[in-house]
Amino acid sequence: MKSFVQIQSLNEHVGAEVALRGWIRTIRSSGKIRFVELRDGTGICQCIVEAGEPEAFAALEGCGQESSVVLAGTVREELRSPGGVELAVSAAEVLHAGEDFPIARKEHGIEFLMQHRHLWLRSPRQTAILKIRHRIIQAAREFFDQQGFTLIDTPIFQPGAAEGAGTLFEVDYFGNPAFLAQTGQLYLETAAMALGKVYCFGPTFRAEKSKTRRHLTEFWMIEPEVAFYELKDLEGLSEAFICHLVQAVLTHNRAELEVLERDCGALEAVRMPFPRMTYSEAVEMLHDAGLHEKLESELAGEQERYEQLLKDIEALESQLGGSMKAWKREKLSKELQALREQAGDLQRWLQNQPGHIADAKGFRWGDDFGGDEETILSRQFDRPLIVTEYPREVKAFYMKRNEADPRTVLNLDVLAPEGYGEIIGGSQREDSLEVLLARMAEEGMDPGPYEWYLDLRRYGSVPHGGFGLGIERTVSWICGLKHIRETIPFPRMMGRMSP
Ligand code: 4AD
Ligand code: MG
C-alpha cells in the first residue's frame, strides 16, 4: 500500500518510502538519469529517476509537460533542491500522458495567456497569487468575525442603482428590468439597524467602460457597516483592517511573496497610524511647488536609469551573440527578457509622467481624483493614505453632508502606497430623511424604488457608516502586480468574458 504525501510536508519524511501524485512541470533526461520537477499544488519537488530502475525509467519515456503521474520512492535530503529534499524514484505510474502543453517555458504574450487562463493557473506565479488572494479573503472575514460583526448576504439582483446609473448592468427579470449589484451597502445598512455591526462579502458588478489596470466588471467586495459609527471611527476601522490583511500575508505567505519577487519591506512599512488628509488638503498638495520639484527630479533620475538599462541591454545582446554553454545562454536570455520588460515599463512611465505632473498642477477643486492624481498622492507615503471629505458632486447620493463645509461629504477613500491608488471607499451615511430626499432630487433619482431604504430614516434613524474594500485591488497591491487581471481566477473586463 503506497502512502501518499503532499510535497509541502515532504521534509518530514526524509529516509521514508512515499508516493507523490501530481503533474510534471519539467522533465529532462541526461543519459541515464531523468530529472522530473513535479508539482502537486502544495509545492514543487525534484524527482530523480535513474536507469537503474528500468521500469520507472521506461514508464516516463515520452511524457511531456503537465502529464499526471504517481511517483514513489525514497525521500532524501538535497539542500540545492526546492524544499531541501528530493525523491529518489523507484516506481512511476503515468495516469495521463499530456502532449504539447500550450504554455511552454518560453515567454508568451498576455493575450495568449489570457485565452489560456484555465491552463495558465497552473504556473507557480499564478498559484502564488491565488494563495495570497485566499489568505486575504480569509483574513478579511476573520477580522470582522473576531470583532463581533455578523455576516449578512445581500442580494445580487437589485431594483436600482447605488453607485450611479452609468455603470449598471441591466438584466431581464421576468419581463422587468433588474440590475446586478454594484454594492451590498444599501441592504447592509438595513441589517446594521437590526444587528449593529454587520458585513457583507460577495461579487459586485460595474459596467466600467474603461480598460485600465484597476478596473474589472465583476469584482469581489467586502463591506462592513456599523450603527453609531462616524467618519473618525471609519478611519480607525479601515487602518486596523488593512494592517490585519497585510500582516496575515506577511506571516503566512513569505514563500509566495518570494515567487512574485515582492519587496516585503514595502509591506512591512504598513503600520498604524496611516497619514490622513482632507480632499482640500490633497488638492493643495497637488498644487505644491515643492511636490512638483520632487516629481521633476524623480523624472530626471528615472530618465538616467532608463539610459543605463538600455546600455545593459545592449551589452547583454552582444554577449549573447558569442558562443556559450546552453545553460548559460538560457540564463542570460532570461535576464535580457527581464531587462527589456523593465525598460518597456519605464519607457511608458517616462512618456506619461510629464502629463501627470501637468495634470496635478492644473487640478481643479471640485473634480474627482483620477488614477493619475491618486498615483501621485499615494506615492508620497510609505503606507496607505486616508483622504476624507470630497466634494459632494463627485460622490454617491447616500453620503452624509458635512455640516462644517456643506460643499463636501463625510466620506473616506483609502489609497494604497506605491502608486496603487484607491482600495477602500466609504462614508458616514446621510441619516436625515429631508437632506437625503433633497440630495436624491438633485441627482434626478426617483425615490420610489428606495422607499425601503428611506424607511431607515423614518424609524429610529442613527448615525452610521461603513466602507467597501475591493479584494482584487488589494491583491494587486499586496502582490505588487502591474495589472488587476491576474488577481482573480477568471477576470471579467471590458472586452474579456472567456474562458
Ligand atoms: O468606492 P466604491 O464604489 O464604494 C462602494 O461601492 C460603497 N458602496 C462601499 C461601501 O461604502 N460600503 O467601491 C469600493 C471599492 C473601491 O475602493 C475599489 O477597491 C473597489 O471597490 N472597486 C473596484 N475594483 C475593481 N474594479 C472596479 N471596477 C471597481 N470599482 C470599485
Ligand atoms: Mg470609490
Short mmCIF file of N, CA, C and O in Angstrom, two decimals, residues 418-472:
data_model
loop_
_atom_site.label_atom_id
_atom_site.label_comp_id
_atom_site.label_asym_id
_atom_site.label_seq_id
_atom_site.Cartn_x
_atom_site.Cartn_y
_atom_site.Cartn_z
N GLU A 418 2.77 53.08 -3.10
CA GLU A 418 3.49 52.63 -4.30
C GLU A 418 2.67 52.90 -5.56
O GLU A 418 2.81 52.18 -6.56
N GLY A 419 1.77 53.89 -5.47
CA GLY A 419 1.03 54.28 -6.66
C GLY A 419 -0.19 53.44 -6.96
O GLY A 419 -0.80 53.60 -8.01
N TYR A 420 -0.58 52.54 -6.06
CA TYR A 420 -1.70 51.64 -6.38
C TYR A 420 -3.06 52.32 -6.35
O TYR A 420 -3.98 51.91 -7.05
N GLY A 421 -3.20 53.35 -5.51
CA GLY A 421 -4.46 54.09 -5.53
C GLY A 421 -5.56 53.45 -4.69
O GLY A 421 -5.31 52.55 -3.88
N GLU A 422 -6.79 53.90 -4.94
CA GLU A 422 -7.93 53.55 -4.07
C GLU A 422 -8.16 52.05 -3.91
O GLU A 422 -8.37 51.35 -4.89
N ILE A 423 -8.17 51.61 -2.66
CA ILE A 423 -8.59 50.22 -2.39
C ILE A 423 -9.84 50.19 -1.52
O ILE A 423 -10.54 49.18 -1.50
N ILE A 424 -10.10 51.31 -0.79
CA ILE A 424 -11.30 51.39 0.04
C ILE A 424 -12.04 52.67 -0.31
O ILE A 424 -11.44 53.73 -0.48
N GLY A 425 -13.38 52.56 -0.40
CA GLY A 425 -14.23 53.74 -0.50
C GLY A 425 -15.35 53.57 0.52
O GLY A 425 -15.88 52.47 0.66
N GLY A 426 -15.68 54.64 1.22
CA GLY A 426 -16.76 54.51 2.21
C GLY A 426 -17.19 55.87 2.72
O GLY A 426 -16.68 56.91 2.28
N SER A 427 -18.12 55.85 3.66
CA SER A 427 -18.60 57.12 4.20
C SER A 427 -19.50 56.91 5.40
O SER A 427 -19.99 55.80 5.64
N GLN A 428 -19.72 58.02 6.11
CA GLN A 428 -20.84 58.08 7.02
C GLN A 428 -22.06 58.28 6.11
O GLN A 428 -21.95 58.85 5.02
N ARG A 429 -23.24 57.77 6.52
CA ARG A 429 -24.41 57.83 5.64
C ARG A 429 -25.32 58.98 6.05
O ARG A 429 -25.43 59.31 7.25
N GLU A 430 -26.01 59.52 5.05
CA GLU A 430 -26.97 60.60 5.36
C GLU A 430 -28.10 60.00 6.19
O GLU A 430 -28.78 59.08 5.74
N ASP A 431 -28.29 60.50 7.43
CA ASP A 431 -29.32 59.91 8.28
C ASP A 431 -30.55 60.81 8.42
O ASP A 431 -31.50 60.45 9.12
N SER A 432 -30.55 61.96 7.74
CA SER A 432 -31.73 62.82 7.78
C SER A 432 -32.58 62.59 6.53
O SER A 432 -32.08 62.69 5.40
N LEU A 433 -33.85 62.26 6.74
CA LEU A 433 -34.75 61.98 5.62
C LEU A 433 -34.82 63.18 4.67
O LEU A 433 -34.74 63.04 3.45
N GLU A 434 -34.95 64.41 5.25
CA GLU A 434 -35.12 65.60 4.41
C GLU A 434 -33.89 65.82 3.53
O GLU A 434 -34.00 66.06 2.32
N VAL A 435 -32.71 65.76 4.16
CA VAL A 435 -31.48 66.02 3.40
C VAL A 435 -31.31 64.96 2.31
O VAL A 435 -30.95 65.26 1.17
N LEU A 436 -31.60 63.71 2.66
CA LEU A 436 -31.42 62.62 1.70
C LEU A 436 -32.36 62.78 0.50
O LEU A 436 -31.96 62.64 -0.66
N LEU A 437 -33.64 63.13 0.80
CA LEU A 437 -34.61 63.32 -0.29
C LEU A 437 -34.18 64.46 -1.20
O LEU A 437 -34.28 64.36 -2.43
N ALA A 438 -33.69 65.53 -0.58
CA ALA A 438 -33.25 66.68 -1.38
C ALA A 438 -32.08 66.29 -2.28
O ALA A 438 -32.01 66.66 -3.46
N ARG A 439 -31.19 65.52 -1.71
CA ARG A 439 -29.99 65.09 -2.47
C ARG A 439 -30.40 64.19 -3.64
O ARG A 439 -29.85 64.30 -4.74
N MET A 440 -31.38 63.30 -3.39
CA MET A 440 -31.83 62.41 -4.46
C MET A 440 -32.51 63.21 -5.57
O MET A 440 -32.33 62.92 -6.76
N ALA A 441 -33.29 64.23 -5.17
CA ALA A 441 -33.95 65.07 -6.16
C ALA A 441 -32.89 65.78 -7.02
O ALA A 441 -33.02 65.86 -8.25
N GLU A 442 -31.85 66.25 -6.37
CA GLU A 442 -30.74 66.92 -7.07
C GLU A 442 -30.13 65.99 -8.13
O GLU A 442 -29.73 66.43 -9.21
N GLU A 443 -30.06 64.73 -7.80
CA GLU A 443 -29.48 63.73 -8.70
C GLU A 443 -30.49 63.23 -9.73
O GLU A 443 -30.16 62.37 -10.54
N GLY A 444 -31.73 63.73 -9.63
CA GLY A 444 -32.77 63.26 -10.54
C GLY A 444 -33.20 61.83 -10.27
O GLY A 444 -33.63 61.11 -11.18
N MET A 445 -33.08 61.37 -9.02
CA MET A 445 -33.43 59.98 -8.68
C MET A 445 -34.89 59.90 -8.25
O MET A 445 -35.36 60.72 -7.46
N ASP A 446 -35.60 58.87 -8.74
CA ASP A 446 -36.97 58.62 -8.32
C ASP A 446 -36.93 57.90 -6.97
O ASP A 446 -36.35 56.81 -6.88
N PRO A 447 -37.52 58.49 -5.92
CA PRO A 447 -37.43 57.84 -4.60
C PRO A 447 -38.22 56.54 -4.51
O PRO A 447 -37.97 55.74 -3.61
N GLY A 448 -39.13 56.29 -5.49
CA GLY A 448 -39.99 55.10 -5.47
C GLY A 448 -39.27 53.80 -5.10
O GLY A 448 -39.58 53.17 -4.08
N PRO A 449 -38.28 53.39 -5.89
CA PRO A 449 -37.62 52.11 -5.62
C PRO A 449 -36.80 52.10 -4.32
O PRO A 449 -36.30 51.06 -3.92
N TYR A 450 -36.67 53.28 -3.70
CA TYR A 450 -35.81 53.37 -2.50
C TYR A 450 -36.62 53.56 -1.22
O TYR A 450 -36.05 53.87 -0.17
N GLU A 451 -37.95 53.41 -1.29
CA GLU A 451 -38.78 53.66 -0.10
C GLU A 451 -38.31 52.85 1.10
O GLU A 451 -38.24 53.34 2.22
N TRP A 452 -37.97 51.59 0.85
CA TRP A 452 -37.49 50.73 1.95
C TRP A 452 -36.22 51.30 2.58
O TRP A 452 -36.03 51.23 3.79
N TYR A 453 -35.36 51.87 1.75
CA TYR A 453 -34.10 52.45 2.23
C TYR A 453 -34.39 53.72 3.03
O TYR A 453 -33.80 53.96 4.09
N LEU A 454 -35.35 54.49 2.53
CA LEU A 454 -35.72 55.74 3.22
C LEU A 454 -36.36 55.43 4.57
O LEU A 454 -36.26 56.24 5.51
N ASP A 455 -37.01 54.28 4.70
CA ASP A 455 -37.63 53.89 5.98
C ASP A 455 -36.63 53.90 7.14
O ASP A 455 -37.00 54.14 8.28
N LEU A 456 -35.36 53.62 6.83
CA LEU A 456 -34.34 53.63 7.91
C LEU A 456 -34.26 55.01 8.53
O LEU A 456 -33.86 55.16 9.68
N ARG A 457 -34.60 56.03 7.74
CA ARG A 457 -34.55 57.41 8.23
C ARG A 457 -35.89 57.82 8.84
O ARG A 457 -36.04 58.95 9.31
N ARG A 458 -36.86 56.91 8.82
CA ARG A 458 -38.18 57.19 9.42
C ARG A 458 -38.35 56.50 10.77
O ARG A 458 -39.13 56.93 11.59
N TYR A 459 -37.64 55.40 10.94
CA TYR A 459 -37.84 54.60 12.15
C TYR A 459 -36.54 54.43 12.91
O TYR A 459 -35.77 53.51 12.65
N GLY A 460 -36.28 55.33 13.83
CA GLY A 460 -35.08 55.19 14.67
C GLY A 460 -33.78 55.43 13.92
O GLY A 460 -32.84 54.64 14.04
N SER A 461 -33.73 56.52 13.16
CA SER A 461 -32.51 56.84 12.42
C SER A 461 -31.35 57.14 13.38
O SER A 461 -31.54 57.83 14.38
N VAL A 462 -30.19 56.61 13.08
CA VAL A 462 -29.00 56.91 13.89
C VAL A 462 -27.82 57.16 12.95
O VAL A 462 -27.83 56.72 11.80
N PRO A 463 -26.80 57.87 13.46
CA PRO A 463 -25.59 57.99 12.65
C PRO A 463 -25.04 56.60 12.37
O PRO A 463 -25.10 55.73 13.25
N HIS A 464 -24.55 56.38 11.18
CA HIS A 464 -23.94 55.09 10.87
C HIS A 464 -23.09 55.23 9.62
O HIS A 464 -23.19 56.24 8.91
N GLY A 465 -22.28 54.22 9.37
CA GLY A 465 -21.42 54.31 8.20
C GLY A 465 -20.68 53.02 7.96
O GLY A 465 -20.75 52.08 8.77
N GLY A 466 -19.97 52.99 6.86
CA GLY A 466 -19.22 51.80 6.50
C GLY A 466 -18.36 52.06 5.29
O GLY A 466 -18.26 53.20 4.82
N PHE A 467 -17.72 51.01 4.82
CA PHE A 467 -16.89 51.15 3.62
C PHE A 467 -16.82 49.83 2.88
O PHE A 467 -17.28 48.79 3.38
N GLY A 468 -16.26 49.88 1.69
CA GLY A 468 -16.06 48.66 0.90
C GLY A 468 -14.60 48.56 0.50
O GLY A 468 -13.99 49.56 0.10
N LEU A 469 -14.04 47.37 0.66
CA LEU A 469 -12.67 47.13 0.20
C LEU A 469 -12.73 46.17 -0.99
O LEU A 469 -13.35 45.11 -0.91
N GLY A 470 -12.13 46.58 -2.09
CA GLY A 470 -12.08 45.73 -3.29
C GLY A 470 -10.99 44.69 -3.12
O GLY A 470 -9.83 45.03 -2.93
N ILE A 471 -11.40 43.42 -3.17
CA ILE A 471 -10.43 42.33 -2.95
C ILE A 471 -9.33 42.36 -4.02
O ILE A 471 -8.15 42.25 -3.73
N GLU A 472 -9.73 42.54 -5.28
CA GLU A 472 -8.74 42.44 -6.35
C GLU A 472 -7.73 43.58 -6.32
O GLU A 472 -6.55 43.39 -6.57
#
